[in-house]
Amino acid sequence: MAGKTLRIPSRAVRAAAAAACAALVLAACGSTKDAASSGGAGGVAGKVGVVLPLLTSPFWQSYNDYVPKMATSQGVDALKTVNSNSDPSQQITDINNQLNQGVKGLVVAPLDSAAIAAGLDQAERKGVPVVAVDVAPEKGKVAMVVRADNKAYGEKTCEYLGKTVKSGKVVQVMGDLASVNGRERSEAFRTCVRKNYPDLKVLEIPAKWESDTAAAKLDTLLNANPDIKGIYLQAGGVYLAPTLQTLKSKGMLKKTGEKGHIAIVSNDGIPQEFDAIRKGQIDATVSQPADSYAKYAMYYIKAAMKGKTFNPGPTDHGSTIVKLPNGLLEDQLPAPLVTKANVDDPKLWGNTVK
């Protein structure tokens, strides 16, 4: 490229500057206390691209609303979000488009744990750091994965249904098994039931995060198994409405405490789930922190753009950074179980949005 030789002095200056502040960078490792300031006059030099997986789910709609607010609070200059519309190949195109616009950082919520590697490789070649949200890539380089412990989702659901239902058939409406989230929630639920609640029989619906697929397969399954006692919805944002409608159409939507009630535990923590808990239509949900996803995505991309790194261990915001088997670091944010007992807690993000 033209001007290639003119960049050599600036590289030397950057190298000297990096050496001079190495101690400061190392001081940030393993701690989140000084990795990113809250706001600040100039913010971080350079635009940040934000790529969404979809906008048909209330969860991702809420995350999308939080992004500009959290970017401002963290002093990050974020571009308008881009929606990949549930298409992994489109997501790679979206990443490349953002890189071609000259972004200096990327925040991406991967649709496919494996396919996202192509986009991450493009970013690495251009020297652009990436923070992954909600899904941990199987391959590729990211500065941090911001995600709740998805195995805990399946385990918390198992514990609730195991103690509530005790025996009989339960069904888990699974997410996309091409996603690490779908795999981890499914396997954790299965393993917990097998180990702790052998009197439960698990039936499964692979629904790929698609509401129509979930509704059609649940309808078929209920025809063959009208004695189902519990349902696990791995994504309330896409599965709640079709599940309630399917049960209602069959005369099987009974309130908690009524004879014939099917115990339902969901995952997401959206306002619609909270309303369903209050109405007695479902029993519980695991609150996936949309607000914290946006906040700490901006927090870590700002740190990455400054060259700061982290080590495994507890953070100063109630979570733990863990090292994944593929070597990536993941900040596992808290995701509480929400029931009728705590559904009105004002600290839950689902109670802070309209």
Tab-separated table of C-alpha atoms in Angstrom:
chain	number	residue	atom	x	y	z
A	1	MET	CA	0.000	0.000	0.000
A	2	ALA	CA	1.128	3.564	-0.675
A	3	GLY	CA	2.667	5.226	2.348
A	4	LYS	CA	3.781	1.946	3.877
A	5	THR	CA	7.323	3.204	4.621
A	6	LEU	CA	5.963	6.416	6.161
A	7	ARG	CA	4.320	4.392	8.927
A	8	ILE	CA	7.575	2.945	10.276
A	9	PRO	CA	8.447	5.907	12.554
A	10	SER	CA	4.958	5.894	14.081
A	11	ARG	CA	5.337	2.207	14.820
A	12	ALA	CA	8.588	2.933	16.596
A	13	VAL	CA	6.938	5.659	18.627
A	14	ARG	CA	4.098	3.328	19.543
A	15	ALA	CA	6.515	0.596	20.530
A	16	ALA	CA	8.410	3.008	22.794
A	17	ALA	CA	5.185	4.237	24.313
A	18	ALA	CA	4.023	0.687	24.896
A	19	ALA	CA	7.249	-0.169	26.674
A	20	ALA	CA	7.026	2.954	28.811
A	21	CYS	CA	3.534	2.118	30.056
A	22	ALA	CA	3.921	-1.662	30.319
A	23	ALA	CA	3.788	-1.476	34.089
A	24	LEU	CA	0.508	0.390	33.936
A	25	VAL	CA	-1.003	-2.230	31.636
A	26	LEU	CA	0.150	-5.088	33.841
A	27	ALA	CA	-1.337	-3.335	36.843
A	28	ALA	CA	-4.756	-3.696	35.225
A	29	CYS	CA	-4.436	-7.433	34.604
A	30	GLY	CA	-6.795	-9.562	36.642
A	31	SER	CA	-8.801	-6.573	37.868
A	32	THR	CA	-11.697	-4.614	36.459
A	33	LYS	CA	-11.352	-1.670	38.789
A	34	ASP	CA	-9.412	0.629	36.479
A	35	ALA	CA	-9.967	-0.968	33.092
A	36	ALA	CA	-12.571	1.556	32.032
A	37	SER	CA	-13.736	4.803	33.536
A	38	SER	CA	-17.412	5.630	33.782
A	39	GLY	CA	-17.865	8.173	31.057
A	40	GLY	CA	-15.177	10.794	30.643
A	41	ALA	CA	-14.694	13.724	28.383
A	42	GLY	CA	-13.074	12.326	25.282
A	43	GLY	CA	-13.893	8.647	25.630
A	44	VAL	CA	-11.800	6.216	23.570
A	45	ALA	CA	-10.313	7.269	20.245
A	46	GLY	CA	-12.089	5.439	17.445
A	47	LYS	CA	-15.543	4.198	16.613
A	48	VAL	CA	-16.944	0.915	17.937
A	49	GLY	CA	-19.214	-1.259	15.825
A	50	VAL	CA	-21.982	-3.253	17.509
A	51	VAL	CA	-23.423	-6.282	15.709
A	52	LEU	CA	-26.683	-7.835	16.962
A	53	PRO	CA	-27.824	-11.396	16.241
A	54	LEU	CA	-31.524	-10.537	15.783
A	55	LEU	CA	-34.215	-8.102	16.857
A	56	THR	CA	-37.279	-10.344	16.881
A	57	SER	CA	-36.790	-11.239	20.557
A	58	PRO	CA	-37.751	-8.869	23.397
A	59	PHE	CA	-34.457	-9.756	25.045
A	60	TRP	CA	-32.373	-8.513	22.125
A	61	GLN	CA	-34.642	-5.511	21.701
A	62	SER	CA	-33.870	-4.592	25.308
A	63	TYR	CA	-30.144	-5.171	24.817
A	64	ASN	CA	-30.289	-2.979	21.730
A	65	ASP	CA	-31.912	-0.199	23.768
A	66	TYR	CA	-29.235	-0.476	26.459
A	67	VAL	CA	-26.275	-0.296	24.039
A	68	PRO	CA	-26.234	3.476	23.346
A	69	LYS	CA	-26.906	4.280	27.014
A	70	MET	CA	-24.085	2.063	28.251
A	71	ALA	CA	-21.737	3.252	25.518
A	72	THR	CA	-22.269	6.826	26.698
A	73	SER	CA	-21.768	5.889	30.350
A	74	GLN	CA	-18.497	4.110	29.512
A	75	GLY	CA	-17.188	6.856	27.228
A	76	VAL	CA	-17.364	4.702	24.089
A	77	ASP	CA	-18.231	6.144	20.678
A	78	ALA	CA	-20.515	3.389	19.373
A	79	LEU	CA	-21.991	3.400	15.895
A	80	LYS	CA	-25.652	2.575	15.357
A	81	THR	CA	-26.202	-1.137	15.923
A	82	VAL	CA	-26.406	-3.555	12.992
A	83	ASN	CA	-28.927	-6.416	12.966
A	84	SER	CA	-27.788	-9.698	11.364
A	85	ASN	CA	-31.394	-10.932	11.335
A	86	SER	CA	-30.677	-14.512	12.505
A	87	ASP	CA	-28.373	-15.185	9.542
A	88	PRO	CA	-24.804	-16.311	10.432
A	89	SER	CA	-23.486	-15.552	6.939
A	90	GLN	CA	-25.036	-12.083	7.064
A	91	GLN	CA	-23.317	-11.570	10.397
A	92	ILE	CA	-19.914	-12.155	8.801
A	93	THR	CA	-20.825	-9.632	6.095
A	94	ASP	CA	-21.913	-7.175	8.777
A	95	ILE	CA	-18.591	-7.558	10.582
A	96	ASN	CA	-16.652	-6.970	7.359
A	97	ASN	CA	-18.757	-3.907	6.585
A	98	GLN	CA	-18.009	-2.485	10.019
A	99	LEU	CA	-14.290	-3.134	9.553
A	100	ASN	CA	-14.382	-1.445	6.158
A	101	GLN	CA	-15.884	1.617	7.865
A	102	GLY	CA	-12.714	1.836	9.943
A	103	VAL	CA	-14.026	0.874	13.377
A	104	LYS	CA	-11.351	0.463	16.049
A	105	GLY	CA	-13.351	-1.989	18.136
A	106	LEU	CA	-16.194	-4.472	17.668
A	107	VAL	CA	-18.866	-5.835	19.997
A	108	VAL	CA	-20.533	-8.903	18.479
A	109	ALA	CA	-23.216	-11.298	19.719
A	110	PRO	CA	-22.426	-14.407	17.635
A	111	LEU	CA	-25.253	-16.354	16.038
A	112	ASP	CA	-23.121	-19.435	15.432
A	113	SER	CA	-20.255	-20.386	17.756
A	114	ALA	CA	-18.193	-21.883	14.928
A	115	ALA	CA	-19.139	-19.726	11.925
A	116	ILE	CA	-18.219	-16.510	13.733
A	117	ALA	CA	-14.531	-17.454	13.428
A	118	ALA	CA	-14.426	-16.059	9.870
A	119	GLY	CA	-15.425	-12.616	11.100
A	120	LEU	CA	-13.059	-12.756	14.067
A	121	ASP	CA	-10.179	-13.645	11.759
A	122	GLN	CA	-10.937	-10.596	9.606
A	123	ALA	CA	-10.916	-8.374	12.683
A	124	GLU	CA	-7.650	-9.835	13.944
A	125	ARG	CA	-5.978	-9.259	10.576
A	126	LYS	CA	-6.950	-5.589	10.809
A	127	GLY	CA	-5.831	-5.318	14.426
A	128	VAL	CA	-9.353	-4.588	15.694
A	129	PRO	CA	-10.193	-6.027	19.127
A	130	VAL	CA	-13.511	-7.820	19.581
A	131	VAL	CA	-15.721	-8.460	22.596
A	132	ALA	CA	-18.217	-11.318	22.221
A	133	VAL	CA	-21.580	-11.053	23.966
A	134	ASP	CA	-23.866	-13.928	25.041
A	135	VAL	CA	-22.123	-16.620	22.956
A	136	ALA	CA	-18.540	-17.825	23.299
A	137	PRO	CA	-16.838	-18.470	19.941
A	138	GLU	CA	-15.386	-21.925	19.420
A	139	LYS	CA	-12.429	-20.485	17.503
A	140	GLY	CA	-10.957	-17.060	16.893
A	141	LYS	CA	-9.622	-14.297	19.098
A	142	VAL	CA	-11.707	-12.063	21.348
A	143	ALA	CA	-10.587	-9.790	24.159
A	144	MET	CA	-13.400	-11.026	26.427
A	145	VAL	CA	-16.617	-13.010	26.306
A	146	VAL	CA	-19.392	-11.264	28.253
A	147	ARG	CA	-21.873	-13.929	29.160
A	148	ALA	CA	-23.762	-15.518	32.024
A	149	ASP	CA	-23.067	-19.114	33.058
A	150	ASN	CA	-25.379	-20.968	30.671
A	151	LYS	CA	-24.830	-24.302	32.383
A	152	ALA	CA	-26.286	-22.704	35.496
A	153	TYR	CA	-29.433	-21.856	33.481
A	154	GLY	CA	-30.086	-25.537	32.849
A	155	GLU	CA	-29.148	-26.519	36.401
A	156	LYS	CA	-31.359	-23.884	38.068
A	157	THR	CA	-34.276	-24.912	35.869
A	158	CYS	CA	-33.686	-28.585	36.654
A	159	GLU	CA	-33.623	-27.910	40.395
A	160	TYR	CA	-36.861	-25.929	40.263
A	161	LEU	CA	-38.762	-28.438	38.125
A	162	GLY	CA	-37.292	-31.378	40.045
A	163	LYS	CA	-38.583	-30.041	43.351
A	164	THR	CA	-41.901	-28.859	41.887
A	165	VAL	CA	-42.857	-31.724	39.572
A	166	LYS	CA	-40.985	-34.561	41.357
A	167	SER	CA	-41.993	-37.256	38.849
A	168	GLY	CA	-43.393	-37.588	35.353
A	169	LYS	CA	-42.648	-36.127	31.932
A	170	VAL	CA	-40.967	-32.761	31.392
A	171	VAL	CA	-39.953	-31.243	28.077
A	172	GLN	CA	-37.152	-28.854	27.281
A	173	VAL	CA	-37.693	-26.588	24.301
A	174	MET	CA	-34.082	-26.213	23.245
A	175	GLY	CA	-32.208	-23.460	21.462
A	176	ASP	CA	-29.997	-23.847	18.426
A	177	LEU	CA	-27.551	-26.670	19.097
A	178	ALA	CA	-25.087	-24.974	16.729
A	179	SER	CA	-24.801	-22.413	19.522
A	180	VAL	CA	-22.800	-23.118	22.658
A	181	ASN	CA	-25.683	-21.611	24.646
A	182	GLY	CA	-28.171	-24.143	23.334
A	183	ARG	CA	-25.773	-27.021	23.911
A	184	GLU	CA	-24.796	-25.985	27.435
A	185	ARG	CA	-28.340	-25.335	28.644
A	186	SER	CA	-29.562	-28.619	27.172
A	187	GLU	CA	-26.765	-30.810	28.500
A	188	ALA	CA	-26.773	-29.178	31.939
A	189	PHE	CA	-30.517	-29.767	32.268
A	190	ARG	CA	-30.235	-33.400	31.137
A	191	THR	CA	-27.295	-34.146	33.389
A	192	CYS	CA	-28.908	-32.566	36.453
A	193	VAL	CA	-32.174	-34.463	35.940
A	194	ARG	CA	-30.377	-37.757	35.378
A	195	LYS	CA	-28.251	-37.284	38.511
A	196	ASN	CA	-30.711	-35.723	40.942
A	197	TYR	CA	-34.250	-36.411	39.717
A	198	PRO	CA	-34.376	-39.884	38.129
A	199	ASP	CA	-38.178	-39.968	38.408
A	200	LEU	CA	-38.419	-37.256	35.748
A	201	LYS	CA	-38.489	-38.273	32.095
A	202	VAL	CA	-37.035	-35.625	29.775
A	203	LEU	CA	-38.528	-35.099	26.315
A	204	GLU	CA	-36.816	-32.672	23.954
A	205	ILE	CA	-37.754	-30.236	21.213
A	206	PRO	CA	-34.869	-28.788	19.138
A	207	ALA	CA	-36.348	-25.436	18.114
A	208	LYS	CA	-33.283	-23.422	16.957
A	209	TRP	CA	-34.493	-20.207	18.685
A	210	GLU	CA	-37.475	-20.171	16.257
A	211	SER	CA	-40.929	-19.440	17.683
A	212	ASP	CA	-42.877	-21.121	14.872
A	213	THR	CA	-40.779	-24.269	15.159
A	214	ALA	CA	-41.287	-24.352	18.918
A	215	ALA	CA	-45.063	-23.958	18.617
A	216	ALA	CA	-45.484	-26.624	15.938
A	217	LYS	CA	-43.300	-29.211	17.659
A	218	LEU	CA	-44.793	-28.537	21.095
A	219	ASP	CA	-48.290	-29.000	19.656
A	220	THR	CA	-47.298	-32.375	18.193
A	221	LEU	CA	-45.573	-33.470	21.381
A	222	LEU	CA	-48.538	-32.540	23.576
A	223	ASN	CA	-50.870	-34.554	21.328
A	224	ALA	CA	-48.745	-37.626	21.955
A	225	ASN	CA	-47.982	-36.791	25.606
A	226	PRO	CA	-50.951	-35.002	27.210
A	227	ASP	CA	-49.570	-35.954	30.633
A	228	ILE	CA	-46.581	-33.576	30.490
A	229	LYS	CA	-46.041	-31.941	33.879
A	230	GLY	CA	-43.245	-29.464	33.208
A	231	ILE	CA	-41.727	-27.352	30.428
A	232	TYR	CA	-38.315	-25.721	30.205
A	233	LEU	CA	-38.135	-22.816	27.733
A	234	GLN	CA	-34.512	-22.026	26.903
A	235	ALA	CA	-35.429	-18.587	25.530
A	236	GLY	CA	-38.509	-16.801	26.785
A	237	GLY	CA	-38.076	-14.045	24.247
A	238	VAL	CA	-38.964	-16.377	21.371
A	239	TYR	CA	-40.680	-19.323	23.103
A	240	LEU	CA	-42.927	-17.802	25.773
A	241	ALA	CA	-45.751	-16.430	23.606
A	242	PRO	CA	-46.085	-19.479	21.308
A	243	THR	CA	-45.941	-21.856	24.277
A	244	LEU	CA	-48.698	-20.059	26.169
A	245	GLN	CA	-50.807	-19.845	23.008
A	246	THR	CA	-50.331	-23.552	22.272
A	247	LEU	CA	-51.309	-24.533	25.815
A	248	LYS	CA	-54.319	-22.193	25.740
A	249	SER	CA	-55.563	-23.616	22.439
A	250	LYS	CA	-55.547	-27.093	23.987
A	251	GLY	CA	-57.192	-26.040	27.223
A	252	MET	CA	-53.968	-26.865	29.084
A	253	LEU	CA	-53.033	-23.410	30.330
A	254	LYS	CA	-53.820	-23.641	34.029
A	255	LYS	CA	-52.651	-21.181	36.676
A	256	THR	CA	-50.199	-22.129	39.388
A	257	GLY	CA	-52.080	-23.865	42.177
A	258	GLU	CA	-54.847	-25.090	39.873
A	259	LYS	CA	-55.300	-28.751	39.083
A	260	GLY	CA	-53.521	-29.675	35.860
A	261	HIS	CA	-51.070	-26.741	35.971
A	262	ILE	CA	-47.949	-27.443	33.927
A	263	ALA	CA	-44.898	-26.034	35.702
A	264	ILE	CA	-42.965	-23.779	33.319
A	265	VAL	CA	-39.492	-22.314	33.798
A	266	SER	CA	-38.123	-19.938	31.193
A	267	ASN	CA	-34.816	-18.180	30.480
A	268	ASP	CA	-34.317	-14.465	29.703
A	269	GLY	CA	-35.846	-12.223	32.362
A	270	ILE	CA	-37.919	-10.083	30.003
A	271	PRO	CA	-40.953	-8.085	31.254
A	272	GLN	CA	-43.326	-10.474	29.488
A	273	GLU	CA	-42.016	-13.377	31.576
A	274	PHE	CA	-42.403	-11.357	34.765
A	275	ASP	CA	-46.022	-10.596	33.844
A	276	ALA	CA	-46.628	-14.298	33.160
A	277	ILE	CA	-45.193	-15.158	36.601
A	278	ARG	CA	-47.470	-12.604	38.262
A	279	LYS	CA	-50.471	-14.058	36.415
A	280	GLY	CA	-49.547	-17.596	37.435
A	281	GLN	CA	-49.069	-18.715	33.835
A	282	ILE	CA	-45.433	-19.700	34.369
A	283	ASP	CA	-43.527	-20.457	37.546
A	284	ALA	CA	-40.072	-18.945	37.106
A	285	THR	CA	-37.399	-17.600	34.783
A	286	VAL	CA	-33.644	-17.179	34.909
A	287	SER	CA	-32.870	-13.503	34.354
A	288	GLN	CA	-30.259	-13.087	31.634
A	289	PRO	CA	-28.768	-9.635	32.310
A	290	ALA	CA	-29.386	-7.578	29.159
A	291	ASP	CA	-28.307	-4.387	30.918
A	292	SER	CA	-25.053	-5.880	32.204
A	293	TYR	CA	-24.340	-7.459	28.824
A	294	ALA	CA	-24.397	-4.011	27.233
A	295	LYS	CA	-22.541	-2.324	30.099
A	296	TYR	CA	-19.648	-4.741	30.324
A	297	ALA	CA	-19.395	-5.209	26.562
A	298	MET	CA	-18.589	-1.485	26.404
A	299	TYR	CA	-16.408	-1.749	29.494
A	300	TYR	CA	-14.225	-4.478	27.983
A	301	ILE	CA	-14.041	-3.084	24.443
A	302	LYS	CA	-12.815	0.197	25.897
A	303	ALA	CA	-10.178	-1.669	27.877
A	304	ALA	CA	-9.165	-3.727	24.828
A	305	MET	CA	-8.796	-0.615	22.669
A	306	LYS	CA	-6.409	0.720	25.310
A	307	GLY	CA	-4.415	-2.528	25.222
A	308	LYS	CA	-5.439	-3.647	28.687
A	309	THR	CA	-5.804	-7.310	29.555
A	310	PHE	CA	-7.302	-9.422	32.348
A	311	ASN	CA	-6.673	-12.636	34.230
A	312	PRO	CA	-9.100	-15.247	35.589
A	313	GLY	CA	-10.558	-14.471	38.988
A	314	PRO	CA	-13.292	-12.505	40.760
A	315	THR	CA	-14.233	-9.065	39.470
A	316	ASP	CA	-15.389	-5.988	41.336
A	317	HIS	CA	-18.929	-6.322	39.927
A	318	GLY	CA	-20.015	-9.617	41.460
A	319	SER	CA	-18.899	-11.957	38.695
A	320	THR	CA	-15.961	-14.228	37.933
A	321	ILE	CA	-13.658	-14.242	34.916
A	322	VAL	CA	-12.965	-17.832	33.871
A	323	LYS	CA	-10.653	-19.331	31.277
A	324	LEU	CA	-12.551	-21.419	28.730
A	325	PRO	CA	-11.166	-24.696	27.313
A	326	ASN	CA	-10.246	-22.895	24.068
A	327	GLY	CA	-8.204	-20.333	26.009
A	328	LEU	CA	-10.652	-17.419	25.796
A	329	LEU	CA	-11.575	-15.431	28.887
A	330	GLU	CA	-15.224	-15.139	29.882
A	331	ASP	CA	-16.766	-12.799	32.434
A	332	GLN	CA	-19.623	-14.893	33.811
A	333	LEU	CA	-22.207	-12.387	34.981
A	334	PRO	CA	-24.824	-13.266	37.632
A	335	ALA	CA	-28.201	-14.560	36.387
A	336	PRO	CA	-30.700	-14.952	39.248
A	337	LEU	CA	-33.732	-17.226	39.348
A	338	VAL	CA	-36.926	-15.151	39.413
A	339	THR	CA	-40.104	-16.555	40.981
A	340	LYS	CA	-43.302	-15.092	42.389
A	341	ALA	CA	-41.346	-14.396	45.589
A	342	ASN	CA	-38.940	-11.898	43.990
A	343	VAL	CA	-40.532	-10.961	40.659
A	344	ASP	CA	-41.187	-7.389	41.811
A	345	ASP	CA	-37.569	-6.734	42.829
A	346	PRO	CA	-36.759	-3.279	41.352
A	347	LYS	CA	-33.131	-4.322	40.820
A	348	LEU	CA	-34.117	-6.822	38.120
A	349	TRP	CA	-33.584	-5.274	34.694
A	350	GLY	CA	-36.918	-6.658	33.487
A	351	ASN	CA	-38.617	-4.298	35.926
A	352	THR	CA	-36.770	-1.238	34.625
A	353	VAL	CA	-37.956	-1.334	30.999
A	354	LYS	CA	-41.401	-0.702	29.575
